[in-house]
Amino acid sequence: MNTPRIAVIGTGTIGAQVLWQLARRGVDAVGYELYSPGHPRGAAGGESRLFRYIELEDMRYLPVVRRADELWNELQETALPRLRSLDGALTIVEEGTVASTTALESAELLGDRAEVLSQDDMRRQYPDFRLHENEFGILDRDAGTIYPDRAIQAAANAAIEMGASIRTESRVTGIEQRGAQVRVTTGDSDELFDKVVVAAGAWTSALLPEMAPLLAPRRLLSTWFLPRPGSDLSGLVPYIRAAPNYSYGLPTADGSAMKLGLGFANHKVVESPDSADVRVVESDLTAVRELVRDFFPNLESYPMRINPYFESYTQSRIEYVGKHPSTNNVLVMAGFSGKGFKTSPAIGELGAQFVLEQEISEEYSFIVGQDHQPF
Ligand SMILES: Cc1cc2nc3c(=O)[nH]c(=O)nc-3n(C[C@H](O)[C@H](O)[C@H](O)COP(=O)(O)OP(=O)(O)OC[C@H]3O[C@@H](n4cnc5c(N)ncnc54)[C@H](O)[C@@H]3O)c2cc1C
């Protein structure tokens, strides 16, 4: 099989990048997308995602982020809108924690691209963040904001430019082995491919029930807060904070509001984005409102915008990039566990290499070799 015909199911964050990488390699690649690239119904809505080098959990991601950074720049060359604004971001950690050790280790590797900021430094330079006594900051100079809708659209466009096609508003309902090939079924068509990549985000376990024990789809809320009267947001920058409760935030591009989100413990379990409850009740907001009261003296106490998004998690929080348990020639890429946007171009490249049986760098062995356990 010299140049296999490959289907990519889902052209969201990861699928659009896989499609781009396949098209760059001259593969006849076809994307299937429930909506259209850049839509807000999956894991990628809400206008911004954090790009960062400083790690809180796993140093093995550092080379993956480095490769992603290079590919983000290559993708930018194909696109008119700005895909990222890298004006720096803060990592806020508590002294003596595992997260602070990992963050300091990555800061050391980044040399002058990272700066450790004491309590006093933080108070002077970033007074709009009210740190706890035992917290300090690290400025990650090459970090910042990715614009996810544009980024996905840019990857999809770049793939199309290089010969791929995308069937938009097209839901795949079945994937099954047919001899040496794989049949992809939608409501009104079926097509045979040599190989299939499933990158269906939080929908993956509904589409591939055998994957369900390994993936936990969750509903994540993004909440936007205005400044209090008399304040503005000029002192706020994108940040991530590991403890006491994991949270992150990004000012909106026009500087009018701060978007805030919380970690895994605050996400609702769902079966699939299709059936998930998208209503937001007051108790869903308790934790983020506590965060604002405690940490952001200049923000209003009630959000001005609230939106749900959907993401799948693995137990280890390392993404599942591997063969489907029983269907040959199907690669599954899911479970990006709340951190998959920044690395998506590198992971897209990994997916293309995997499905084409090309050499995979040793640096990805912790991902492709991960022994995923059921929840
Ligand atoms: C609120 C929130 C904040 C986040 N913040 C960050 C951050 O700051 N930095 C970071 O790096 N990461 C962040 N993440 C994580 C990151 O956004 C996700 O890891 C990443 O977007 C997951 O990509 P995906 O391709 O798996 O899913 P998606 O982007 O949702 O793509 C899946 C695609 O598959 C399509 N699809 C599904 N089923 C079918 C079907 N049957 N047929 C056809 N198409 C189908 C869907 O329509 C969708 O387009 C955040 C996630 C959320 C939810």
mmCIF file of C-alpha atoms and ligand atoms in Angstrom, residues 9-15 32-36 39 41-45 48-51 146 152 170-173 199-204 207 220-222 248 250 259 309-312 333-343, ligand 1:
data_model
loop_
_atom_site.group_PDB
_atom_site.id
_atom_site.type_symbol
_atom_site.label_atom_id
_atom_site.label_comp_id
_atom_site.label_asym_id
_atom_site.label_seq_id
_atom_site.Cartn_x
_atom_site.Cartn_y
_atom_site.Cartn_z
ATOM 1 C CA ILE A 9 -13.507 11.367 11.668
ATOM 2 C CA GLY A 10 -13.915 14.747 13.360
ATOM 3 C CA THR A 11 -12.087 17.809 12.077
ATOM 4 C CA GLY A 12 -11.983 19.606 15.414
ATOM 5 C CA THR A 13 -8.792 20.471 17.277
ATOM 6 C CA ILE A 14 -6.892 17.263 16.567
ATOM 7 C CA GLY A 15 -8.593 15.980 13.426
ATOM 8 C CA TYR A 32 -15.865 14.011 8.200
ATOM 9 C CA GLU A 33 -17.232 16.689 10.488
ATOM 10 C CA LEU A 34 -20.490 16.773 12.425
ATOM 11 C CA TYR A 35 -20.644 20.568 12.026
ATOM 12 C CA SER A 36 -17.869 22.540 10.327
ATOM 13 C CA HIS A 39 -17.635 25.303 15.489
ATOM 14 C CA ARG A 41 -19.983 22.714 20.281
ATOM 15 C CA GLY A 42 -17.035 20.521 21.246
ATOM 16 C CA ALA A 43 -13.795 21.096 23.130
ATOM 17 C CA ALA A 44 -12.584 24.142 21.272
ATOM 18 C CA GLY A 45 -15.132 26.937 21.781
ATOM 19 C CA SER A 48 -9.165 31.386 23.617
ATOM 20 C CA ARG A 49 -6.849 28.611 24.756
ATOM 21 C CA LEU A 50 -3.652 28.896 26.736
ATOM 22 C CA PHE A 51 -0.342 28.163 25.031
ATOM 23 C CA ILE A 146 -4.319 30.677 20.936
ATOM 24 C CA ILE A 152 -8.936 24.878 13.554
ATOM 25 C CA SER A 170 -21.815 14.931 8.121
ATOM 26 C CA ARG A 171 -22.166 12.598 11.103
ATOM 27 C CA VAL A 172 -20.334 9.299 10.950
ATOM 28 C CA THR A 173 -22.589 6.614 12.390
ATOM 29 C CA ALA A 199 -10.589 12.224 16.460
ATOM 30 C CA ALA A 200 -14.152 12.722 17.673
ATOM 31 C CA GLY A 201 -13.357 14.376 21.017
ATOM 32 C CA ALA A 202 -16.043 13.905 23.680
ATOM 33 C CA TRP A 203 -18.186 11.996 21.146
ATOM 34 C CA THR A 204 -15.587 9.205 20.802
ATOM 35 C CA LEU A 207 -19.128 6.395 18.291
ATOM 36 C CA LEU A 220 -16.569 22.133 31.276
ATOM 37 C CA LEU A 221 -17.902 25.606 31.938
ATOM 38 C CA SER A 222 -16.182 28.737 30.738
ATOM 39 C CA TYR A 248 -6.892 29.211 34.587
ATOM 40 C CA LEU A 250 -7.450 34.524 29.823
ATOM 41 C CA LYS A 259 -12.501 34.274 31.046
ATOM 42 C CA TYR A 309 -17.866 22.849 26.268
ATOM 43 C CA PHE A 310 -17.073 19.141 26.105
ATOM 44 C CA GLU A 311 -13.839 17.257 26.508
ATOM 45 C CA SER A 312 -12.851 13.632 27.088
ATOM 46 C CA MET A 333 -6.966 9.924 19.177
ATOM 47 C CA ALA A 334 -8.970 11.055 22.195
ATOM 48 C CA GLY A 335 -8.837 11.860 25.900
ATOM 49 C CA PHE A 336 -6.866 15.086 25.641
ATOM 50 C CA SER A 337 -7.813 15.734 29.248
ATOM 51 C CA GLY A 338 -8.165 19.517 29.241
ATOM 52 C CA LYS A 339 -4.750 20.306 27.784
ATOM 53 C CA GLY A 340 -4.738 19.231 24.151
ATOM 54 C CA PHE A 341 -5.017 22.498 22.283
ATOM 55 C CA LYS A 342 -1.517 23.868 22.665
ATOM 56 C CA THR A 343 0.094 20.628 21.519
HETATM 57 C C1 LIG B 1 -13.263 24.890 28.360
HETATM 58 C C2 LIG B 1 -11.961 24.290 27.920
HETATM 59 C C3 LIG B 1 -10.769 24.975 28.116
HETATM 60 C C4 LIG B 1 -9.566 24.433 27.683
HETATM 61 N N1 LIG B 1 -8.412 25.145 27.817
HETATM 62 C C5 LIG B 1 -7.273 24.678 27.257
HETATM 63 C C6 LIG B 1 -6.115 25.494 27.231
HETATM 64 O O1 LIG B 1 -6.131 26.614 27.722
HETATM 65 N N2 LIG B 1 -4.999 25.010 26.609
HETATM 66 C C7 LIG B 1 -4.964 23.766 26.033
HETATM 67 O O2 LIG B 1 -3.931 23.380 25.499
HETATM 68 N N3 LIG B 1 -6.063 22.972 26.052
HETATM 69 C C8 LIG B 1 -7.205 23.421 26.621
HETATM 70 N N4 LIG B 1 -8.336 22.651 26.597
HETATM 71 C C9 LIG B 1 -8.266 21.329 26.009
HETATM 72 C C10 LIG B 1 -8.385 21.354 24.495
HETATM 73 O O3 LIG B 1 -9.269 22.361 24.068
HETATM 74 C C11 LIG B 1 -8.869 19.967 24.081
HETATM 75 O O4 LIG B 1 -7.965 19.006 24.610
HETATM 76 C C12 LIG B 1 -8.934 19.792 22.581
HETATM 77 O O5 LIG B 1 -9.704 20.829 22.029
HETATM 78 C C13 LIG B 1 -9.573 18.426 22.274
HETATM 79 O O6 LIG B 1 -9.638 18.283 20.880
HETATM 80 P P1 LIG B 1 -10.460 17.106 20.194
HETATM 81 O O7 LIG B 1 -10.078 17.131 18.765
HETATM 82 O O8 LIG B 1 -10.290 15.855 20.976
HETATM 83 O O9 LIG B 1 -11.999 17.526 20.353
HETATM 84 P P2 LIG B 1 -12.860 18.566 19.492
HETATM 85 O O10 LIG B 1 -12.072 19.785 19.212
HETATM 86 O O11 LIG B 1 -14.160 18.698 20.196
HETATM 87 O O12 LIG B 1 -13.053 17.831 18.105
HETATM 88 C C14 LIG B 1 -13.871 16.700 17.941
HETATM 89 C C15 LIG B 1 -14.582 16.889 16.608
HETATM 90 O O13 LIG B 1 -15.205 15.687 16.195
HETATM 91 C C16 LIG B 1 -16.441 16.008 15.581
HETATM 92 N N5 LIG B 1 -17.255 14.792 15.638
HETATM 93 C C17 LIG B 1 -17.646 14.136 16.757
HETATM 94 N N6 LIG B 1 -18.348 13.039 16.444
HETATM 95 C C18 LIG B 1 -18.413 12.993 15.092
HETATM 96 C C19 LIG B 1 -19.033 12.099 14.174
HETATM 97 N N7 LIG B 1 -19.703 11.024 14.592
HETATM 98 N N8 LIG B 1 -18.921 12.350 12.839
HETATM 99 C C20 LIG B 1 -18.242 13.439 12.401
HETATM 100 N N9 LIG B 1 -17.637 14.330 13.246
HETATM 101 C C21 LIG B 1 -17.721 14.098 14.576
HETATM 102 C C22 LIG B 1 -16.965 17.145 16.445
HETATM 103 O O14 LIG B 1 -17.959 17.905 15.790
HETATM 104 C C23 LIG B 1 -15.691 17.933 16.693
HETATM 105 O O15 LIG B 1 -15.490 18.921 15.693
HETATM 106 C C24 LIG B 1 -9.551 23.159 27.058
HETATM 107 C C25 LIG B 1 -10.744 22.454 26.878
HETATM 108 C C26 LIG B 1 -11.932 23.017 27.290
HETATM 109 C C27 LIG B 1 -13.212 22.256 27.043
#
